Coordinates of C-alpha atoms in Angstrom, one line a residue:
M1 CA 117.3 47.7 89.4
A2 CA 117.8 44.3 91.0
S3 CA 120.7 42.2 90.1
S4 CA 120.2 39.2 87.7
L5 CA 120.8 37.0 90.8
L6 CA 117.6 38.2 92.1
R7 CA 115.5 37.9 88.9
P8 CA 113.4 34.8 88.3
S9 CA 114.2 32.6 85.3
S10 CA 112.4 29.9 83.3
S11 CA 115.5 28.1 82.4
P12 CA 116.7 25.3 84.6
L13 CA 120.4 26.1 84.1
P14 CA 120.3 29.5 85.6
T15 CA 118.3 28.1 88.6
V16 CA 120.9 25.5 89.3
C17 CA 123.7 28.1 89.0
I18 CA 121.8 30.3 91.5
L19 CA 121.6 27.4 93.9
L20 CA 125.2 26.7 93.6
L21 CA 126.2 30.3 94.2
L22 CA 123.9 30.5 97.1
L23 CA 125.5 27.5 98.7
L24 CA 129.0 28.9 98.0
V25 CA 128.4 32.4 99.2
S26 CA 126.2 31.9 102.3
P27 CA 127.8 34.3 104.6
P28 CA 128.9 33.8 108.2
L29 CA 126.6 35.1 111.0
S30 CA 127.6 38.7 111.9
E31 CA 125.9 38.6 115.2
S32 CA 125.9 36.0 117.9
S33 CA 123.0 33.5 117.9
S34 CA 122.2 30.2 119.5
S35 CA 120.6 29.0 116.3
P36 CA 122.9 26.9 114.0
S37 CA 123.8 28.4 110.5
V38 CA 123.7 25.0 109.0
L39 CA 120.5 22.8 109.1
P40 CA 120.9 19.5 110.9
S41 CA 119.9 16.5 108.7
S42 CA 116.8 16.2 110.7
L43 CA 115.6 19.7 109.7
S44 CA 114.6 19.7 106.0
A45 CA 113.2 22.5 103.9
K46 CA 109.8 21.1 104.4
K47 CA 110.0 21.4 108.2
L48 CA 111.4 24.8 108.1
C49 CA 108.5 26.0 105.8
N50 CA 106.0 24.4 108.1
S51 CA 107.1 26.8 110.7
T52 CA 106.5 29.9 108.5
P53 CA 103.2 31.8 108.4
H54 CA 102.6 30.7 104.7
P55 CA 104.0 27.2 104.2
E56 CA 102.9 26.6 100.8
T57 CA 104.3 29.8 99.5
C58 CA 107.6 28.8 101.3
L59 CA 107.7 25.3 99.6
K60 CA 107.3 26.9 96.3
S61 CA 110.2 29.3 96.9
L62 CA 112.4 26.4 98.2
N63 CA 111.1 23.7 95.8
L64 CA 114.6 23.0 94.4
F65 CA 116.0 22.4 97.9
V66 CA 113.0 20.0 98.8
D67 CA 114.0 17.7 95.9
I68 CA 117.8 17.3 96.4
N69 CA 119.9 15.7 99.2
I70 CA 121.9 18.6 100.6
S71 CA 122.3 20.3 103.9
P72 CA 122.3 24.1 103.2
S73 CA 122.6 26.8 105.7
I74 CA 119.5 28.6 107.0
L75 CA 120.8 31.8 105.4
T76 CA 120.8 30.1 102.1
F77 CA 117.0 29.4 102.5
L78 CA 116.7 33.0 103.5
L79 CA 118.3 34.3 100.5
Q80 CA 116.2 32.1 98.2
T81 CA 113.1 33.3 100.0
L82 CA 114.2 37.0 99.6
K83 CA 114.7 36.2 95.9
S84 CA 111.1 35.1 95.7
A85 CA 109.9 38.1 97.7
L86 CA 111.6 40.5 95.3
S87 CA 110.2 38.8 92.3
E88 CA 106.7 38.8 93.6
A89 CA 107.1 42.5 94.7
S90 CA 108.2 43.5 91.3
D91 CA 105.1 41.9 89.7
L92 CA 102.9 43.7 92.3
A93 CA 104.5 47.1 91.3
R94 CA 103.3 46.4 87.7
I95 CA 99.7 45.8 89.0
L96 CA 99.6 48.9 91.3
G97 CA 101.0 51.0 88.3
S98 CA 98.2 50.0 86.1
A99 CA 95.3 49.8 88.7
G100 CA 94.1 53.3 87.5
A101 CA 90.3 53.7 87.3
G102 CA 89.7 50.2 88.4
V103 CA 90.0 51.4 92.1
V104 CA 87.7 54.3 93.1
E105 CA 89.3 56.2 95.8
N106 CA 86.9 57.2 98.6
Q107 CA 89.9 58.7 100.4
R108 CA 92.2 60.7 98.4
A109 CA 95.8 59.4 97.7
T110 CA 94.8 55.7 98.4
L111 CA 96.7 54.4 95.4
Q112 CA 99.5 56.9 95.7
D113 CA 100.1 55.7 99.2
C114 CA 100.2 52.0 98.0
W115 CA 102.6 52.8 95.3
E116 CA 105.1 55.0 97.3
L117 CA 105.1 52.5 100.2
H118 CA 105.6 49.6 97.7
Q119 CA 108.6 51.3 96.2
I120 CA 110.1 51.6 99.8
S121 CA 109.4 47.9 100.2
L122 CA 111.3 47.1 97.0
S123 CA 114.3 49.0 98.4
C124 CA 114.0 47.1 101.7
L125 CA 114.1 43.7 100.0
R126 CA 117.0 44.8 97.8
K127 CA 118.9 46.0 100.9
S128 CA 118.0 42.9 102.8
S129 CA 119.5 40.5 100.1
S130 CA 122.6 42.6 100.0
F131 CA 123.1 42.6 103.7
V132 CA 122.6 38.9 104.1
L133 CA 125.0 38.2 101.1
S134 CA 127.6 40.5 102.6
G135 CA 127.3 39.3 106.2
K136 CA 126.1 42.7 107.6
K137 CA 124.1 43.0 110.7
L138 CA 121.0 40.8 110.6
S139 CA 119.2 43.1 112.9
D140 CA 119.0 45.7 110.0
V141 CA 117.4 43.0 107.9
R142 CA 114.8 42.5 110.4
T143 CA 114.1 46.2 110.4
F144 CA 113.9 46.3 106.6
L145 CA 111.4 43.3 106.5
S146 CA 109.2 44.7 109.4
A147 CA 109.0 48.0 107.6
A148 CA 107.9 46.2 104.4
L149 CA 105.2 44.4 106.2
T150 CA 104.0 47.6 107.8
N151 CA 103.6 49.1 104.2
R152 CA 101.5 46.2 103.2
A153 CA 99.2 46.8 106.1
T154 CA 99.0 50.5 105.4
C155 CA 98.1 49.8 101.8
L156 CA 95.5 47.3 102.6
E157 CA 93.9 49.8 105.2
G158 CA 93.6 52.4 102.5
L159 CA 92.2 49.9 100.0
A160 CA 89.6 48.8 102.4
A161 CA 87.9 52.1 102.2
A162 CA 88.0 52.1 98.4
S163 CA 85.7 50.7 95.8
G164 CA 85.7 49.9 92.1
P165 CA 85.9 46.8 90.0
A166 CA 89.6 46.2 90.4
K167 CA 89.6 46.7 94.2
E168 CA 89.4 43.2 95.3
T169 CA 91.9 42.0 92.7
V170 CA 94.4 44.6 93.8
A171 CA 94.0 44.0 97.4
G172 CA 94.4 40.3 96.9
A173 CA 97.5 40.9 94.9
V174 CA 99.0 43.0 97.7
A175 CA 98.3 40.4 100.3
E176 CA 99.6 37.6 98.1
A177 CA 102.9 39.4 97.1
Y178 CA 104.0 40.0 100.7
K179 CA 103.6 36.4 101.9
S180 CA 107.3 35.6 101.1
V181 CA 108.3 38.7 103.0
S182 CA 106.6 37.4 106.1
N183 CA 108.2 34.0 105.5
A184 CA 111.6 35.5 105.2
L185 CA 111.2 37.3 108.5
S186 CA 110.3 34.0 110.0
I187 CA 113.3 32.1 108.6
L188 CA 115.4 35.1 109.9
S189 CA 114.2 34.4 113.4
N190 CA 115.7 31.0 113.2
V191 CA 119.2 32.6 112.5
A192 CA 119.0 35.5 115.0
P193 CA 115.9 35.4 117.4
P194 CA 113.8 38.6 117.7
P195 CA 114.2 40.8 120.6
G196 CA 112.9 39.7 123.8
G197 CA 115.5 37.3 125.1
R198 CA 117.8 38.0 128.1
R199 CA 121.0 40.0 127.5
R200 CA 124.2 39.8 129.3
G201 CA 126.1 42.9 130.3
R202 CA 127.1 45.2 133.1
R203 CA 124.2 46.3 135.2
H204 CA 123.3 49.7 136.4
P205 CA 122.6 50.4 140.1
P206 CA 119.7 48.0 141.1
G207 CA 116.5 48.8 139.3
S208 CA 117.8 51.7 137.3
I209 CA 118.0 51.5 133.5
S210 CA 119.0 55.1 132.7
G211 CA 122.7 55.7 132.0
S212 CA 124.4 58.9 131.5
S213 CA 122.8 61.5 129.2
Q214 CA 124.0 61.0 125.7
F215 CA 122.7 60.5 122.2
P216 CA 122.4 57.2 120.6
A217 CA 125.3 56.0 118.5
W218 CA 123.9 56.2 115.0
L219 CA 124.0 60.0 115.3
S220 CA 127.5 61.3 114.7
R221 CA 129.4 63.7 116.9
R222 CA 128.9 66.4 114.3
D223 CA 125.2 65.7 114.2
R224 CA 125.0 65.8 118.0
R225 CA 126.6 69.3 118.0
L226 CA 124.2 70.4 115.4
L227 CA 121.2 69.4 117.4
Q228 CA 122.4 70.1 121.0
S229 CA 123.6 73.5 120.5
T230 CA 122.6 76.6 118.7
D231 CA 124.8 75.6 115.8
E232 CA 123.0 76.5 112.5
G233 CA 125.2 74.6 110.2
N234 CA 128.5 76.2 111.0
G235 CA 131.3 74.1 109.5
Y236 CA 129.0 72.8 106.7
D237 CA 129.4 73.6 103.0
P238 CA 127.5 76.8 102.8
R239 CA 125.8 75.3 99.6
S240 CA 124.3 72.6 102.0
V241 CA 122.8 75.2 104.4
L242 CA 119.5 76.5 103.2
T243 CA 117.3 79.2 104.9
V244 CA 113.5 79.6 105.0
A245 CA 112.1 82.9 106.1
Q246 CA 108.7 84.4 105.4
D247 CA 109.9 87.9 105.2
G248 CA 112.1 86.9 102.2
S249 CA 115.4 87.1 104.0
G250 CA 116.4 83.6 103.4
N251 CA 116.8 81.4 100.3
F252 CA 113.1 80.4 100.3
T253 CA 109.8 81.5 101.7
T254 CA 108.2 78.1 101.9
I255 CA 109.6 74.9 103.5
G256 CA 108.3 72.8 100.5
D257 CA 110.5 74.9 98.1
A258 CA 113.6 74.3 100.3
V259 CA 113.0 70.6 100.4
A260 CA 112.6 70.5 96.6
A261 CA 116.1 72.0 96.4
V262 CA 117.8 69.2 98.5
P263 CA 120.0 67.0 96.3
N264 CA 118.4 63.5 95.8
N265 CA 119.8 60.5 97.6
S266 CA 122.5 62.5 99.2
G267 CA 125.0 60.9 101.6
D268 CA 125.7 64.3 103.0
R269 CA 123.6 66.5 105.4
T270 CA 121.5 69.3 104.1
V271 CA 120.5 71.7 106.8
I272 CA 117.3 73.7 106.4
I273 CA 117.1 76.6 108.9
V274 CA 113.3 77.5 109.3
R275 CA 113.0 81.0 110.9
A276 CA 110.1 82.0 113.1
G277 CA 106.7 82.0 111.7
V278 CA 103.6 80.0 111.2
Y279 CA 104.0 77.9 107.8
N280 CA 100.6 76.9 106.5
E281 CA 101.7 74.1 104.3
N282 CA 101.8 70.3 104.2
V283 CA 105.4 69.3 103.9
E284 CA 106.7 66.0 102.5
I285 CA 110.3 64.7 102.7
P286 CA 110.2 61.9 100.1
S287 CA 112.3 58.8 100.4
Y288 CA 114.8 60.1 97.9
K289 CA 115.5 63.2 100.0
T290 CA 117.9 61.7 102.6
N291 CA 120.0 63.2 105.4
V292 CA 117.8 66.3 105.8
V293 CA 118.0 68.5 109.0
F294 CA 115.3 70.9 110.0
L295 CA 116.5 73.6 112.5
G296 CA 113.8 76.0 113.8
D297 CA 113.9 79.0 116.1
G298 CA 112.1 77.1 118.9
S299 CA 108.9 75.0 119.1
N300 CA 107.1 78.1 120.3
A301 CA 108.3 80.2 117.3
T302 CA 108.6 78.0 114.2
V303 CA 105.3 76.2 113.5
I304 CA 104.3 74.0 110.6
R305 CA 100.5 73.8 110.4
G306 CA 98.0 71.8 108.4
S307 CA 94.4 70.6 108.5
R308 CA 94.2 67.6 106.4
S309 CA 92.2 64.7 107.9
V310 CA 90.1 61.6 107.2
G311 CA 86.9 63.7 107.8
G312 CA 88.2 65.9 105.0
G313 CA 88.7 63.0 102.7
W314 CA 92.2 62.1 103.1
T315 CA 93.8 58.7 104.0
T316 CA 95.3 58.7 107.5
F317 CA 98.7 58.4 106.0
R318 CA 98.4 61.4 103.6
S319 CA 96.7 63.6 106.3
A320 CA 100.0 64.3 107.9
T321 CA 101.2 68.1 108.2
L322 CA 104.8 66.9 108.0
A323 CA 105.5 63.6 106.4
V324 CA 109.0 62.2 106.5
A325 CA 110.2 59.2 104.3
G326 CA 113.8 60.2 103.7
E327 CA 116.4 58.2 105.7
G328 CA 118.4 60.0 108.3
F329 CA 116.0 62.9 108.9
L330 CA 116.7 65.1 112.0
A331 CA 114.7 68.0 113.4
R332 CA 115.2 70.5 116.4
D333 CA 113.1 73.3 117.7
I334 CA 110.1 72.9 115.4
A335 CA 106.4 72.7 116.2
V336 CA 104.1 70.6 113.9
E337 CA 100.3 70.9 114.3
N338 CA 97.3 69.5 112.7
A339 CA 94.4 72.0 113.2
A340 CA 91.7 69.9 111.7
G341 CA 90.0 69.7 115.1
P342 CA 88.6 66.6 117.0
E343 CA 85.5 66.4 114.8
N344 CA 87.4 65.5 111.7
A345 CA 88.6 61.9 113.1
Q346 CA 92.1 60.9 112.2
A347 CA 94.3 64.0 111.5
V348 CA 98.1 63.4 111.7
A349 CA 100.5 66.2 112.6
L350 CA 103.8 64.3 112.1
R351 CA 104.2 61.0 110.2
V352 CA 107.6 59.3 110.1
N353 CA 108.4 56.3 107.8
A354 CA 112.1 57.1 107.6
D355 CA 114.9 54.9 109.1
L356 CA 117.3 56.5 111.6
S357 CA 115.2 59.6 112.3
A358 CA 115.4 61.7 115.4
F359 CA 113.6 64.7 116.8
Y360 CA 114.8 67.0 119.7
L361 CA 113.0 69.8 121.4
C362 CA 110.0 69.6 119.1
S363 CA 106.3 69.6 119.7
F364 CA 103.5 67.8 118.0
S365 CA 99.9 68.7 118.5
G366 CA 96.5 67.5 117.3
Y367 CA 93.7 65.3 118.4
Q368 CA 93.2 61.8 117.0
D369 CA 96.4 60.3 115.6
T370 CA 98.6 63.2 116.2
L371 CA 102.0 61.2 115.9
Y372 CA 102.2 58.5 113.3
V373 CA 105.5 56.5 114.1
H374 CA 104.9 54.5 111.0
S375 CA 107.8 52.2 110.6
F376 CA 111.7 51.8 110.8
R377 CA 113.8 53.2 113.8
Q378 CA 113.1 56.5 115.4
F379 CA 114.1 58.5 118.5
Y380 CA 112.4 61.4 120.3
R381 CA 114.1 63.4 123.0
E382 CA 112.6 66.1 125.1
C383 CA 109.6 66.6 122.8
A384 CA 105.9 67.4 123.7
I385 CA 103.2 65.3 122.2
S386 CA 99.5 66.2 122.7
G387 CA 96.3 64.5 121.5
T388 CA 93.2 62.5 122.4
V389 CA 92.5 59.1 120.7
D390 CA 95.6 56.9 119.7
F391 CA 97.7 60.1 119.6
I392 CA 101.0 58.0 119.3
F393 CA 100.4 55.2 116.9
G394 CA 102.2 53.1 114.4
N395 CA 104.6 50.1 114.0
A396 CA 108.0 51.7 114.2
A397 CA 110.8 50.6 116.7
V398 CA 110.6 53.9 118.6
V399 CA 112.0 55.3 121.8
F400 CA 110.8 58.4 123.6
Q401 CA 113.0 59.9 126.3
G402 CA 112.3 62.9 128.6
C403 CA 109.1 63.8 126.5
A404 CA 106.0 65.6 127.8
I405 CA 102.9 63.5 126.9
Q406 CA 99.7 65.6 127.2
P407 CA 96.1 64.1 126.8
R408 CA 93.7 66.8 125.7
R409 CA 90.0 67.1 126.0
P410 CA 88.2 64.8 123.3
L411 CA 84.8 65.0 121.9
P412 CA 81.9 64.1 124.3
G413 CA 81.6 60.5 124.7
Q414 CA 85.2 59.7 123.7
F415 CA 88.0 58.4 125.7
N416 CA 91.6 59.0 125.3
A417 CA 94.3 56.4 124.5
I418 CA 98.0 57.6 124.4
T419 CA 99.3 54.8 122.2
A420 CA 98.1 52.4 119.5
Q421 CA 101.0 50.2 118.5
G422 CA 100.6 48.2 115.3
R423 CA 102.8 45.1 115.3
D424 CA 101.0 42.3 113.6
D425 CA 103.7 39.7 113.2
P426 CA 105.4 38.1 116.2
N427 CA 108.8 38.3 114.4
E428 CA 108.8 42.1 113.8
N429 CA 111.4 44.0 115.9
T430 CA 108.9 46.9 116.5
G431 CA 107.4 48.5 119.6
I432 CA 106.9 51.8 121.4
S433 CA 109.2 52.5 124.4
I434 CA 108.3 55.5 126.7
Q435 CA 111.1 56.1 129.1
N436 CA 111.6 58.8 131.8
C437 CA 108.7 60.9 130.4
T438 CA 105.8 62.6 132.0
V439 CA 102.0 62.0 131.4
V440 CA 100.2 65.1 132.6
A441 CA 96.9 66.4 131.2
A442 CA 97.0 69.3 128.8
G443 CA 95.4 72.7 129.9
D444 CA 92.2 72.1 128.0
F445 CA 91.6 68.9 129.9
A446 CA 90.8 70.5 133.3
G447 CA 87.6 69.4 134.7
S448 CA 87.0 66.7 132.2
A449 CA 85.8 63.2 133.4
T450 CA 87.3 61.6 130.3
R451 CA 89.0 58.3 130.8
T452 CA 92.6 58.1 129.6
Y453 CA 94.4 55.0 128.9
L454 CA 98.1 54.2 128.3
G455 CA 97.2 52.4 125.2
R456 CA 95.1 49.8 123.2
P457 CA 96.2 47.0 120.9
W458 CA 95.7 48.2 117.3
R459 CA 97.3 44.8 116.2
E460 CA 97.5 41.3 117.5
Y461 CA 101.2 41.5 118.6
S462 CA 101.2 45.1 119.8
R463 CA 104.1 46.1 122.1
T464 CA 104.3 49.2 124.3
V465 CA 106.1 49.8 127.5
F466 CA 106.2 52.7 129.9
M467 CA 109.4 52.9 132.0
E468 CA 110.5 55.4 134.8
T469 CA 107.8 57.7 133.8
Y470 CA 105.7 60.1 135.9
M471 CA 101.9 59.6 135.4
D472 CA 99.4 61.9 137.2
S473 CA 95.9 61.1 138.0
V474 CA 94.7 61.5 134.4
V475 CA 95.6 57.9 133.7
D476 CA 92.7 55.5 134.5
P477 CA 93.5 52.9 137.2
A478 CA 92.9 50.0 134.7
G479 CA 95.8 51.5 132.6
W480 CA 95.0 49.8 129.3
R481 CA 91.9 49.3 127.1
E482 CA 90.7 46.7 124.6
W483 CA 90.6 47.8 120.9
N484 CA 87.1 46.7 120.6
A485 CA 84.5 44.2 121.9
T486 CA 86.3 41.2 120.4
R487 CA 89.2 41.5 123.0
K488 CA 91.5 40.2 120.3
G489 CA 95.2 40.3 121.2
L490 CA 94.9 40.5 124.9
E491 CA 96.7 37.2 125.2
T492 CA 99.5 38.0 122.6
V493 CA 100.2 41.8 123.2
Y494 CA 103.2 42.9 125.3
Y495 CA 102.2 45.9 127.5
G496 CA 104.8 46.6 130.2
E497 CA 105.2 49.0 133.0
Y498 CA 108.6 49.5 134.9
R499 CA 109.3 51.7 138.0
N500 CA 106.8 54.4 137.0
R501 CA 105.7 57.0 139.6
G502 CA 102.8 59.3 140.4
E503 CA 99.2 58.6 141.2
G504 CA 98.4 57.3 137.6
A505 CA 101.4 54.7 138.0
R506 CA 99.6 52.6 140.7
T507 CA 99.1 49.2 139.5
E508 CA 96.7 47.6 141.9
K509 CA 93.7 47.9 139.6
R510 CA 95.5 47.3 136.3
V511 CA 93.9 45.0 133.6
D512 CA 94.5 41.2 134.3
W513 CA 95.4 40.4 130.7
A514 CA 98.1 37.7 130.0
G515 CA 99.7 40.4 127.8
H516 CA 100.3 42.9 130.7
H517 CA 103.5 42.8 132.5
L518 CA 104.9 44.3 135.6
M519 CA 108.4 44.3 134.3
E520 CA 111.7 43.3 136.1
Y521 CA 115.1 44.9 135.2
D522 CA 115.9 42.3 132.5
D523 CA 112.6 42.9 130.8
A524 CA 113.2 46.7 130.8
V525 CA 116.6 46.5 129.3
E526 CA 115.0 45.0 126.0
F527 CA 113.1 48.3 125.5
T528 CA 116.1 50.7 125.8
V529 CA 117.8 52.7 123.0
E530 CA 120.4 50.0 122.5
A531 CA 118.2 47.1 122.3
L532 CA 115.1 48.3 120.6
I533 CA 116.5 50.7 118.0
S534 CA 120.1 49.6 117.8
G535 CA 120.8 53.1 119.0
D536 CA 124.3 52.5 119.9
G537 CA 125.0 52.2 116.1
W538 CA 123.5 55.3 114.9
L539 CA 122.3 58.0 117.5
E540 CA 125.8 59.2 118.3
S541 CA 125.9 61.0 114.9
T542 CA 122.9 63.1 115.7
S543 CA 124.1 65.2 118.5
F544 CA 120.9 64.3 120.5
P545 CA 121.3 63.2 124.1
Y546 CA 120.0 59.7 125.0
D547 CA 120.2 57.3 127.8
Y548 CA 120.9 53.6 127.6
P549 CA 122.4 50.9 129.9
V550 CA 126.0 50.1 129.7

């Protein structure tokens, strides 16, 4: 439940008390910024609101500041905007909970998607307010707010395919409720600018952005050992190590049953060892199943296989064979497949909307929309990803290192696009970074004349970079492709290439969009583990290796 500080009140006295409290407790900045923490007299609440995406909503949130002669800090404005966002999100939860028969689902799980994602958004808003009040890292707040906006977009995508008398009302309520979230993210950018500025620090040898092989810092040494070795939970409490085996030799015969046995909201790791076999099931790790680890017997031995698809009547979000929403998820030596086939359109193998998630020595195979890197911070090391159309897509802040990216043969008349990044707000800290990987055609591609592109802009502010990656001739000389005939976003995307190699890495015939960049060293540093996913703060705990500049 939200604290009373964050609940709206119709009485003027509590509102004044809230204002005084916000002014008194506005915390110091916890990360360096060139922006002042106190607004100069020339910058009023009105001027600040005019710089946000939804000025009228902002003014409504800050109406008390507009009418009095004070100079609060920007963080005070941010806290008040978050208070409004949480109040509006709470109202939306009631609307979603009662939508019922008023929305006719043409794709299964449309309302379930909206409800579950909105609960995660509510948690993001509560954590954001708490982090700002306590002076914790503002980069985490940007992650939470970016994820909340991604949840909004996913819900609206599902509702667009629905019908029924309440559809437009529900969709309008979703769009309206998230305006203050977007405004909060905009105000936050005045406190700590979004990624993209130059960083100072020791340089690697000229041109190189790869450091020594190691895991990002948000993975503990214990987790690194767990993922990097053949350790199967040695040293963990035996009660926190579960085994799944189809022959009955373990604790469970299905992965879903093992996940159900994991304690809810646990701060400790639960290790699930999945023995060799093909597990024909759709597995979900809900948001309340935290710090789960999957350890397989190898990506050629332990396989999770499903066949849900949009063609089969599911939403893209719910089509995933393995769906991960629980924070701190790790996996090693697992294969995840969606066997729906190319004729069934979008069919996700793995979907991840869990913060601080990492995958090592795994494989993900499908056709359209194989890997849904939906939101939050993610890391993939030495994994294999194969597919056709938009087969790495979503709006996470995600880094791939040492991965094998394998375009497959699509349906006749289709083209391949490796990435479709979904950033639709310029203040979001999201993007896809592909570093030191290989782009080589899969075996079934041989002899195909299909054009394969590095990516196309799913959203207006899409960000994707390929760095120090080998590309064979499967990559089309243009490199990138428009989303559709409108050519929207070609000026506002950020598509970058840095020191790639191979026939497909030649840049003489690349697109001439304003949003395409041949990157310099300082540009590339912005898309490393340390800069893009705050990897120095969590990956060390995973035991996965990772590279990042000093």
